[in-house]
Short mmCIF file of C-alpha atoms in Angstrom, two decimals:
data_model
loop_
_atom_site.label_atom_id
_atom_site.label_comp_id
_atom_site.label_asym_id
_atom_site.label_seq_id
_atom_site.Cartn_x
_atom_site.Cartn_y
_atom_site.Cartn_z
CA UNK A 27 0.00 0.00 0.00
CA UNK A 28 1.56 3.57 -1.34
CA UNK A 29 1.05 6.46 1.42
CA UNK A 30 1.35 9.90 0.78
CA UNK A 31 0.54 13.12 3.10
CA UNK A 32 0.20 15.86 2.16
CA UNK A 33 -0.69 19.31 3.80
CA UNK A 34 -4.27 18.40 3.14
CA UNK A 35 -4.59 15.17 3.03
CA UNK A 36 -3.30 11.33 3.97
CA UNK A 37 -4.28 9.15 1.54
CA UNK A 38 -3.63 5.29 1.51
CA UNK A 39 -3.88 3.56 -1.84
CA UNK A 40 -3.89 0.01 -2.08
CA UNK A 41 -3.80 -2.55 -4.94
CA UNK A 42 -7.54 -3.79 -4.63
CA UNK A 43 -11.16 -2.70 -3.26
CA UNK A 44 -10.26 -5.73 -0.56
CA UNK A 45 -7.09 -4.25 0.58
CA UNK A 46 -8.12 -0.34 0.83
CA UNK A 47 -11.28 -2.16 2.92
CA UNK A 48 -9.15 -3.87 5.04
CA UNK A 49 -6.39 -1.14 5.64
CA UNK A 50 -9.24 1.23 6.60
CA UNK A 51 -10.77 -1.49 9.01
CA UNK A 52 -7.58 -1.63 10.55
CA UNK A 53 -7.88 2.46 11.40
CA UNK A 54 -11.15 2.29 12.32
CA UNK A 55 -11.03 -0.67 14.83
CA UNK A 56 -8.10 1.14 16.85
CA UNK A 57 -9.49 4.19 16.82
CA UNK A 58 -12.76 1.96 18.41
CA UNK A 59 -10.36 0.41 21.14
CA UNK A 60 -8.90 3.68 22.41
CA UNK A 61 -12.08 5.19 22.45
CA UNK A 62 -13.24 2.07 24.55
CA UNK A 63 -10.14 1.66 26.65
CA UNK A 64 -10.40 5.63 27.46
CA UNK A 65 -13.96 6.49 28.33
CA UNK A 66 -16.12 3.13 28.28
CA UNK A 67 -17.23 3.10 25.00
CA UNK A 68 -17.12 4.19 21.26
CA UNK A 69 -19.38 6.31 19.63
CA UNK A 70 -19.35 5.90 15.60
CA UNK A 71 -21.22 7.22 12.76
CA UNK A 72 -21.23 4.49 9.36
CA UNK A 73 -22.18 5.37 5.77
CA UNK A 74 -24.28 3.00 4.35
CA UNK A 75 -23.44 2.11 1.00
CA UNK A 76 -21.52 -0.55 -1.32
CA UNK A 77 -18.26 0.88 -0.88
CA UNK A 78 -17.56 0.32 2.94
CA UNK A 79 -18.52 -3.48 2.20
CA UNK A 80 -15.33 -4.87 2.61
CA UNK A 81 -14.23 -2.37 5.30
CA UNK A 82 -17.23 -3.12 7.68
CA UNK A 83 -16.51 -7.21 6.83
CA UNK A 84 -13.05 -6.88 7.94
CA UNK A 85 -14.36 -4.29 10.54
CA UNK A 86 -16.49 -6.67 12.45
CA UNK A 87 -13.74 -9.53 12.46
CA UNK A 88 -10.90 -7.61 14.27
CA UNK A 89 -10.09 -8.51 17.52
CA UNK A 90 -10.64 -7.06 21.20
CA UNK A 91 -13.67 -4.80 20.33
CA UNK A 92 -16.25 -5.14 22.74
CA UNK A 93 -19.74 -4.20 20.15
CA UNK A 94 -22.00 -3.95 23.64
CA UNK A 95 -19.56 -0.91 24.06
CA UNK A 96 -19.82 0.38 20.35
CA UNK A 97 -22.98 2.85 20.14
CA UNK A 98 -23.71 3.18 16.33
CA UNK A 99 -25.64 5.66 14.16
CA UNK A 100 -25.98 5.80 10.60
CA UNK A 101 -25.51 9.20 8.79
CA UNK A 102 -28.73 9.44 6.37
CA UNK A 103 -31.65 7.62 5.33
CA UNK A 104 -34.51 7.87 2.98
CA UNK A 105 -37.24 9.63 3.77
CA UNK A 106 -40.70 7.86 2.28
CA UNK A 107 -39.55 4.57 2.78
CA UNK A 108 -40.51 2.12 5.25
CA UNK A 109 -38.28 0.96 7.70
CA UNK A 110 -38.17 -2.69 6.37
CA UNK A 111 -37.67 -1.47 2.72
CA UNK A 112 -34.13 -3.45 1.41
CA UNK A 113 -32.81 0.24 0.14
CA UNK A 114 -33.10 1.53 3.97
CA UNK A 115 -29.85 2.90 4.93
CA UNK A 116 -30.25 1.36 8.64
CA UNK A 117 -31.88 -1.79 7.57
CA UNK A 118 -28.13 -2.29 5.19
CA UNK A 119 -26.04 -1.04 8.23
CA UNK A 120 -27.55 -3.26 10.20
CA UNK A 121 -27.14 -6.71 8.46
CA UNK A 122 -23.44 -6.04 8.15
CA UNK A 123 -22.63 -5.28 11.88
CA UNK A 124 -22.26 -8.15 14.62
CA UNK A 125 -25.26 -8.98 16.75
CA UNK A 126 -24.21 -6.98 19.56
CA UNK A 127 -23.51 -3.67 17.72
CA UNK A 128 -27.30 -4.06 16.63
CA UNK A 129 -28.36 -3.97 19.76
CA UNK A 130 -27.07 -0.78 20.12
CA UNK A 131 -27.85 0.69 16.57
CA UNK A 132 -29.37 4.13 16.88
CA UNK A 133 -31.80 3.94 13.17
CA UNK A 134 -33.25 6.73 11.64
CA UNK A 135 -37.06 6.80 11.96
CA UNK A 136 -38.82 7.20 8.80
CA UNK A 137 -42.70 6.57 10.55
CA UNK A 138 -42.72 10.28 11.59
CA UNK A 139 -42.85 13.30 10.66
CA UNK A 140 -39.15 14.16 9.21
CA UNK A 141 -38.78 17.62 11.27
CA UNK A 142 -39.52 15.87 14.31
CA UNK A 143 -36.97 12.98 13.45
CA UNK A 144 -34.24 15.21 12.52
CA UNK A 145 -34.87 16.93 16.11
CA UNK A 146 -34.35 13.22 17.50
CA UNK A 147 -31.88 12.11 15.70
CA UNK A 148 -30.37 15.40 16.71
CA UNK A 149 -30.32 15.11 20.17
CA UNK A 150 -29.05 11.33 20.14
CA UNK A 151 -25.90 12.55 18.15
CA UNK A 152 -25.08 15.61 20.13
CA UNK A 153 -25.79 14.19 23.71
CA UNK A 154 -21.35 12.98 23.52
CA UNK A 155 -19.18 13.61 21.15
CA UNK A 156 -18.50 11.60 18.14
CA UNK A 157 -15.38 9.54 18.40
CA UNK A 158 -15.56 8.05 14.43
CA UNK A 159 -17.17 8.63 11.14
CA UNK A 160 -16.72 5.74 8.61
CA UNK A 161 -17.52 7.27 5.17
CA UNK A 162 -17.16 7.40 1.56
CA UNK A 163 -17.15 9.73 -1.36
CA UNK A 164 -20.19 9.59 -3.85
CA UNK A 165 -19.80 10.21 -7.97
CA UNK A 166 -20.82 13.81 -6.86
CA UNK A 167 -18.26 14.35 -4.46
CA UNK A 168 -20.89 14.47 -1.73
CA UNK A 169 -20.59 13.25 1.70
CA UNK A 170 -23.54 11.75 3.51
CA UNK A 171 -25.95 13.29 1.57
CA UNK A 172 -24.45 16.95 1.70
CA UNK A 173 -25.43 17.51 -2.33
CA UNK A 174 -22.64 19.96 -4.34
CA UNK A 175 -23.93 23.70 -4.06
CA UNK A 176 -26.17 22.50 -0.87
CA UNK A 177 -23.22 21.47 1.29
CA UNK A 178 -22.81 24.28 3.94
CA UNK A 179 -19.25 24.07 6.15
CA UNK A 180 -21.06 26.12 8.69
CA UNK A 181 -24.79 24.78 8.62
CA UNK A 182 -26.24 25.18 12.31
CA UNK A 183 -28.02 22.08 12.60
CA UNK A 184 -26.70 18.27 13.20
CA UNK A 185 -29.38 16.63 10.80
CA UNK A 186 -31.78 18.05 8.33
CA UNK A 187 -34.17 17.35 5.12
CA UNK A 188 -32.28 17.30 2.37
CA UNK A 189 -33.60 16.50 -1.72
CA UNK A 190 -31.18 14.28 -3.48
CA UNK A 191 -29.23 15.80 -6.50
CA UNK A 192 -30.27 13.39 -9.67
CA UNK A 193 -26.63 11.95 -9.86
CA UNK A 194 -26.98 10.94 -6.28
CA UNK A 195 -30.41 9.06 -6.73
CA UNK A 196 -28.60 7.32 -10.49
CA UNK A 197 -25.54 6.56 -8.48
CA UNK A 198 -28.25 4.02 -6.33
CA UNK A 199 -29.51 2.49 -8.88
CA UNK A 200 -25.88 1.86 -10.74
CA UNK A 201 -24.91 0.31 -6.92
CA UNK A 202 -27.87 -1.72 -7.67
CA UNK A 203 -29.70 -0.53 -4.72
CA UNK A 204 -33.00 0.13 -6.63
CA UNK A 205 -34.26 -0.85 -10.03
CA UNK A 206 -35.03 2.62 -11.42
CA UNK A 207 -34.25 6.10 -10.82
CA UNK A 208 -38.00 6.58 -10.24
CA UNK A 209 -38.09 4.17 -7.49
CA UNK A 210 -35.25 6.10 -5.44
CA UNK A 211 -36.37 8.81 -3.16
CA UNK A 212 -36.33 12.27 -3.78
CA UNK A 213 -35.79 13.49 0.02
CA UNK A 214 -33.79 12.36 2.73
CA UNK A 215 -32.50 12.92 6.53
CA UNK A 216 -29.01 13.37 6.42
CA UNK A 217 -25.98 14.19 9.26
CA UNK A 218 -24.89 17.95 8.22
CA UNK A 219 -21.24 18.82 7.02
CA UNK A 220 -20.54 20.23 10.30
CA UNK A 221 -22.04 17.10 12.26
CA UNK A 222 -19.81 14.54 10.15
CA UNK A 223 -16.94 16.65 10.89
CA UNK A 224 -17.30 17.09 14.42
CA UNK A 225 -16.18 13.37 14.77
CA UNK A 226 -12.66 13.43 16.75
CA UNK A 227 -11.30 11.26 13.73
CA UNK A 228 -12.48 9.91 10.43
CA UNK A 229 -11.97 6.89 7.95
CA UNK A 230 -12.91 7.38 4.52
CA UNK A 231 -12.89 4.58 2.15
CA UNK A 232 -13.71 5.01 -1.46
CA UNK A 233 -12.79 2.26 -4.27
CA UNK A 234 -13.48 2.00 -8.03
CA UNK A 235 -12.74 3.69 -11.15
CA UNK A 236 -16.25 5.55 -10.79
CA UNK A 237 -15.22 7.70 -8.22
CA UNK A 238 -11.99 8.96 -9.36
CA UNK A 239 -13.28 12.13 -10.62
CA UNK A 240 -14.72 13.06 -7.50
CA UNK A 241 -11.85 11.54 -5.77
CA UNK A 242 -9.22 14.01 -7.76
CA UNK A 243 -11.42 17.02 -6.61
CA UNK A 244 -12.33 16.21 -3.35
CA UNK A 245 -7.76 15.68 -2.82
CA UNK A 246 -6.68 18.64 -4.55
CA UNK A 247 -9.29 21.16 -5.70
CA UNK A 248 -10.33 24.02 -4.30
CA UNK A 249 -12.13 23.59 -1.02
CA UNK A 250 -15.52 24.55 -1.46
CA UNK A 251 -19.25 23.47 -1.42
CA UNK A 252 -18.72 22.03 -5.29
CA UNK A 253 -17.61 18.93 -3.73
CA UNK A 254 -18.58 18.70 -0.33
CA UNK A 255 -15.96 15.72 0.08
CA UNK A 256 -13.24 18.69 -0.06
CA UNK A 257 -14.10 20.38 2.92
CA UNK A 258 -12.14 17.12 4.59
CA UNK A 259 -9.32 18.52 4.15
CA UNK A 260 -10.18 20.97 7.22
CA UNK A 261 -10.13 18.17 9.28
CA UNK A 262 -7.11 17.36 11.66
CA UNK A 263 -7.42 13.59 11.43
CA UNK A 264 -8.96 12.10 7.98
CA UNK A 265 -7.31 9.63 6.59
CA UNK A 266 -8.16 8.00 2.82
CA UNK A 267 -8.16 5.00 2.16
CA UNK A 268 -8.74 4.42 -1.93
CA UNK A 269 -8.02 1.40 -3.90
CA UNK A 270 -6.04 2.48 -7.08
CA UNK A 271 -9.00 2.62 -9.23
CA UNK A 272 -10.15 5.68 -7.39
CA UNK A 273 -6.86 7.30 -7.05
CA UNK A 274 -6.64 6.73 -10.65
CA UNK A 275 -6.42 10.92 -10.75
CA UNK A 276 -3.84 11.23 -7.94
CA UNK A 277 -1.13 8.78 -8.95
CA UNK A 278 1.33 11.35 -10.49
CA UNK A 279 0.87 13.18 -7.35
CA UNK A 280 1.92 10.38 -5.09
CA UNK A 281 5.45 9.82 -3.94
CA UNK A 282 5.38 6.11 -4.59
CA UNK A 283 7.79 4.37 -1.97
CA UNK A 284 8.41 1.49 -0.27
CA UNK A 285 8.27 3.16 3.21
CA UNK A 286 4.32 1.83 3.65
CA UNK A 287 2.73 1.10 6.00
CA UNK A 288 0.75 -2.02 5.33
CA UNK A 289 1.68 -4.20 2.38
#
């Protein structure tokens, strides 16, 4: 795996989707045990989506994490969908986590009204702070489901309505998450830019040859609510973790060297 920091940002690129998953695993699950081993438990925000599949399989199979001690939350959800729909956001997190981080799996409502859910939702995230968010990047560049020219680095609120840019709702359908454009939602609850940043550290994976565009942007364009994924980069602790596919647009930026850190 080639590493390369920057000013902005430390980005990890490995050969394969499998190894970026499982070198971002690794991240997340220590940043899980300190939080454990220093105050109890872990707090952690997930995306939901086809890109942090291998990171959440080799998530859930690394060693000394106690899940009763792992409080989850997911970061958006569909609005107008019910709770058991198979494109649910929380219904996805939660077939992919072990049986005791279920237990402890804050979902988003979707059987209420959505201003009173965002409140809730609201209050659930902001009662500790967040110790990890495990996200990715979409075609878009947005994050959660912070949609370019929406995106606001100093929005007030920790979850609100959002409507879904069309290249968001395509991008579910070309996941194969739902059969037609016209079957995705328009509108969704979604964690804020300021909320997914006020995490003390994040892990964001992002593999395939899809997402380089966005990728290239979100590394070394301007900062700015174009690509939401950019506004990263004013984080102290993100690190990247992209399979070479998606750093497709960064490679003649890298300083490609043996001094890795994971093979």
């Amino acid at each position: 795996m080639d590493h390369f920091p920057s000013a902005d940002v430390d980005v990890r690129i490995a050969e394969s989707a499998t190894a970026a998953g499982h070198a971002a695993a690794l991240r997340a699950a220590d940043v899980i045990r300190g939080a454990i081993a220093t105050q109890g438990e872990a707090r952690v925000v997930f995306a939901s989506a086809p890109s942090q599949e291998e990171m959440l399989a080799h998530l859930t199979q690394a060693p000394d994490i106690d899940w009763r001690r792992v409080r989850s939350f997911h970061m958006d959800e569909y609005l107008d969908l019910p709770a058991d729909h198979p494109g649910c956001f929380g219904l996805w997190l939660s077939q992919r986590l072990p049986g005791a981080a279920r237990e402890t799996l804050e979902r988003i409502r979707t059987d209420g009204g959505a201003d009173n859910e965002a409140t809730r939702y609201s209050e659930l995230l902001d009662a500790a702070p967040i110790d990890l968010v495990c996200l990715g990047i979409g075609v878009n560049g947005h994050i959660a489901f912070n949609e370019p020219g929406e995106a606001d680095l100093s929005d007030p609120e920790t979850v609100r309505v959002v409507t879904l840019d069309d290249t968001s709702r395509r991008q579910q359908v070309d996941d194969g998450l739902f059969p037609r454009i016209s079957d995705v939602p328009t509108r969704a609850l979604s964690l804020t830019v300021p909320a997914l940043l006020s995490a003390r550290s994040l892990v964001c994976t992002v593999v395939g040859a899809h997402k380089a565009p966005a990728v290239t942007r979100a590394a070394i364009g301007r900062i700015d609510a174009s690509c939401p994924a950019s506004f990263l980069r004013t984080h102290p602790d993100v690190r990247w973790f992209l399979d070479d596919a998606a750093a497709s647009g960064l490679e003649h930026n890298a300083s490609r060297s043996n001094d890795t850190l994971l093979a």
